[in-house]
Amino acid sequence: MDLEAQIQLLIENAPKDGRTPKLVAAIAPALSAFAQKLGHSNYYILQNLDREWVVTTLSNRGNPQQQKRVVYAFSTLQDIPASYGAGLDPQVMATPMPVTHILFQLLALEPVDSIVFLNTDVNRSISTSDNNTNEIEIRRADLQNLLKQVLNQNRSRTQVPPDIA
């Protein structure tokens, strides 16, 4: 599904409260801009049977008290390491999701600091290196800040100037 169709689906599935679909439409260009940088239209997210995303806590090697919680998004099923248990652990499943939906969900995932998108090199079958994956980390705080800017710009454009008579 292309990005435009993904955004349209987000808007259509937003609560029909008269406000949320407009907010989703307003932030759609920012979501699309992030999504275009990632390289794939869909990624696999590991989920438990309750459809909760599998969250990994990472510690800083130099300062173990400094931690962040991430969700990994895999470009293909083959990229999911066996250590995650997808396909082996009946409690964990890999679910394909549109990239814009993943980004949108990130906005609401309070305990999650980032999503790390793992993009496999399409030429890995002819490459001799075992490490053909590039990682793109999208921090929730960065995404939230950009969306606040977009919403503030939209708000300032729609306000009536105070000197209008």
Short mmCIF file of C-alpha atoms in Angstrom, two decimals:
data_model
loop_
_atom_site.label_atom_id
_atom_site.label_comp_id
_atom_site.label_asym_id
_atom_site.label_seq_id
_atom_site.Cartn_x
_atom_site.Cartn_y
_atom_site.Cartn_z
CA MET A 1 0.00 0.00 0.00
CA ASP A 2 1.48 3.37 -0.93
CA LEU A 3 1.91 6.18 1.60
CA GLU A 4 -1.07 8.16 0.36
CA ALA A 5 -3.37 5.15 0.80
CA GLN A 6 -1.89 4.52 4.26
CA ILE A 7 -2.61 8.10 5.33
CA GLN A 8 -6.13 7.91 3.94
CA LEU A 9 -6.71 4.73 5.95
CA LEU A 10 -5.46 6.46 9.12
CA ILE A 11 -7.89 9.33 8.53
CA GLU A 12 -10.80 6.99 7.80
CA ASN A 13 -10.11 4.91 10.93
CA ALA A 14 -9.75 7.94 13.21
CA PRO A 15 -12.55 8.44 15.76
CA LYS A 16 -15.42 10.34 14.15
CA ASP A 17 -15.44 13.07 16.77
CA GLY A 18 -15.18 15.94 14.31
CA ARG A 19 -11.65 16.75 15.42
CA THR A 20 -9.38 13.70 15.21
CA PRO A 21 -9.67 13.12 11.42
CA LYS A 22 -8.69 16.78 10.90
CA LEU A 23 -5.70 16.39 13.22
CA VAL A 24 -4.56 13.25 11.41
CA ALA A 25 -4.92 15.05 8.07
CA ALA A 26 -2.91 17.99 9.43
CA ILE A 27 0.01 15.81 10.56
CA ALA A 28 -0.12 13.57 7.47
CA PRO A 29 2.63 15.47 5.58
CA ALA A 30 5.04 15.05 8.51
CA LEU A 31 4.22 11.35 8.84
CA SER A 32 4.78 10.91 5.11
CA ALA A 33 8.09 12.78 5.26
CA PHE A 34 9.38 10.46 7.99
CA ALA A 35 8.02 7.39 6.19
CA GLN A 36 9.72 8.30 2.89
CA LYS A 37 13.11 8.23 4.60
CA LEU A 38 12.65 4.67 5.81
CA GLY A 39 12.74 2.77 2.53
CA HIS A 40 9.82 0.35 2.91
CA SER A 41 6.06 0.82 2.95
CA ASN A 42 5.52 -1.99 5.48
CA TYR A 43 7.52 -3.34 8.40
CA TYR A 44 7.08 -6.29 10.72
CA ILE A 45 6.49 -5.51 14.39
CA LEU A 46 6.79 -8.22 17.01
CA GLN A 47 3.66 -8.54 19.14
CA ASN A 48 2.44 -10.78 21.93
CA LEU A 49 -0.92 -12.53 21.85
CA ASP A 50 -2.59 -9.43 23.34
CA ARG A 51 -1.31 -7.50 20.27
CA GLU A 52 1.06 -5.47 22.47
CA TRP A 53 4.33 -4.57 20.83
CA VAL A 54 7.47 -6.28 22.07
CA VAL A 55 9.61 -3.61 23.74
CA THR A 56 13.37 -4.00 24.25
CA THR A 57 15.19 -2.10 26.98
CA LEU A 58 18.70 -1.04 25.99
CA SER A 59 21.34 0.11 28.46
CA ASN A 60 24.23 2.42 27.74
CA ARG A 61 27.45 0.41 28.05
CA GLY A 62 29.31 3.28 29.70
CA ASN A 63 26.42 4.18 31.99
CA PRO A 64 24.12 1.19 32.65
CA GLN A 65 21.64 3.41 34.54
CA GLN A 66 20.95 5.25 31.29
CA GLN A 67 18.36 3.19 29.45
CA LYS A 68 15.94 3.54 26.59
CA ARG A 69 13.03 1.43 25.49
CA VAL A 70 12.77 0.63 21.79
CA VAL A 71 10.57 -1.31 19.42
CA TYR A 72 12.25 -2.92 16.44
CA ALA A 73 10.61 -2.79 13.02
CA PHE A 74 11.95 -5.33 10.52
CA SER A 75 11.77 -4.88 6.76
CA THR A 76 11.38 -8.63 6.11
CA LEU A 77 10.47 -11.72 8.12
CA GLN A 78 13.93 -13.16 7.42
CA ASP A 79 15.51 -10.24 9.27
CA ILE A 80 13.96 -11.13 12.60
CA PRO A 81 16.64 -12.81 14.71
CA ALA A 82 15.72 -16.18 16.20
CA SER A 83 16.49 -14.72 19.63
CA TYR A 84 13.20 -12.81 19.41
CA GLY A 85 11.22 -16.03 19.17
CA ALA A 86 8.98 -15.01 16.27
CA GLY A 87 7.85 -18.23 14.66
CA LEU A 88 9.39 -20.27 17.50
CA ASP A 89 7.60 -18.81 20.51
CA PRO A 90 3.82 -19.21 20.19
CA GLN A 91 3.45 -16.10 22.39
CA VAL A 92 5.26 -13.84 19.86
CA MET A 93 4.19 -13.12 16.31
CA ALA A 94 5.50 -10.83 13.60
CA THR A 95 2.75 -8.60 12.25
CA PRO A 96 3.14 -6.57 9.05
CA MET A 97 2.09 -2.96 9.46
CA PRO A 98 2.04 0.09 7.20
CA VAL A 99 4.95 2.38 8.06
CA THR A 100 2.75 5.46 8.61
CA HIS A 101 0.63 3.49 11.10
CA ILE A 102 3.75 2.51 13.03
CA LEU A 103 4.83 6.15 13.20
CA PHE A 104 1.35 7.23 14.26
CA GLN A 105 1.30 4.59 17.02
CA LEU A 106 4.69 5.80 18.24
CA LEU A 107 3.08 9.10 19.23
CA ALA A 108 0.97 7.32 21.84
CA LEU A 109 3.48 4.78 23.12
CA GLU A 110 4.50 6.58 26.32
CA PRO A 111 6.93 3.96 27.65
CA VAL A 112 8.69 3.68 24.27
CA ASP A 113 11.49 6.10 23.45
CA SER A 114 12.16 5.07 19.85
CA ILE A 115 11.38 2.75 17.01
CA VAL A 116 14.41 1.30 15.29
CA PHE A 117 13.68 0.48 11.66
CA LEU A 118 15.97 -2.24 10.33
CA ASN A 119 16.31 -2.05 6.57
CA THR A 120 17.96 -4.98 4.87
CA ASP A 121 20.15 -4.26 1.90
CA VAL A 122 18.32 -5.52 -1.18
CA ASN A 123 21.65 -6.78 -2.55
CA ARG A 124 22.45 -8.96 0.46
CA SER A 125 22.24 -12.18 -1.54
CA ILE A 126 25.25 -11.16 -3.61
CA SER A 127 27.12 -9.44 -0.80
CA THR A 128 29.82 -11.18 1.21
CA SER A 129 29.22 -9.17 4.37
CA ASP A 130 26.96 -10.51 7.11
CA ASN A 131 25.96 -7.01 8.19
CA ASN A 132 23.85 -5.57 5.38
CA THR A 133 21.29 -3.89 7.56
CA ASN A 134 21.07 -0.19 8.20
CA GLU A 135 19.24 1.07 11.22
CA ILE A 136 17.16 4.21 11.32
CA GLU A 137 16.04 5.30 14.76
CA ILE A 138 12.97 7.51 15.04
CA ARG A 139 12.73 9.02 18.49
CA ARG A 140 9.22 9.60 19.81
CA ALA A 141 10.23 13.01 21.19
CA ASP A 142 11.54 14.12 17.77
CA LEU A 143 8.38 13.00 16.03
CA GLN A 144 6.18 14.69 18.64
CA ASN A 145 8.15 17.95 18.35
CA LEU A 146 7.84 18.00 14.58
CA LEU A 147 4.11 17.32 14.75
CA LYS A 148 3.64 20.10 17.31
CA GLN A 149 5.38 22.49 14.92
CA VAL A 150 3.14 21.38 12.06
CA LEU A 151 0.01 21.79 14.17
CA ASN A 152 1.13 25.24 15.39
CA GLN A 153 1.77 26.34 11.80
CA ASN A 154 -1.67 25.11 10.73
CA ARG A 155 -3.29 26.84 13.71
CA SER A 156 -1.60 30.18 12.97
CA ARG A 157 -2.74 30.00 9.32
CA THR A 158 -6.37 29.42 10.25
CA GLN A 159 -6.67 32.08 12.95
CA VAL A 160 -8.35 35.33 12.04
CA PRO A 161 -5.97 38.28 12.31
CA PRO A 162 -6.84 40.57 15.27
CA ASP A 163 -6.98 43.71 13.07
CA ILE A 164 -9.60 42.39 10.65
CA ALA A 165 -12.66 44.65 10.58
#
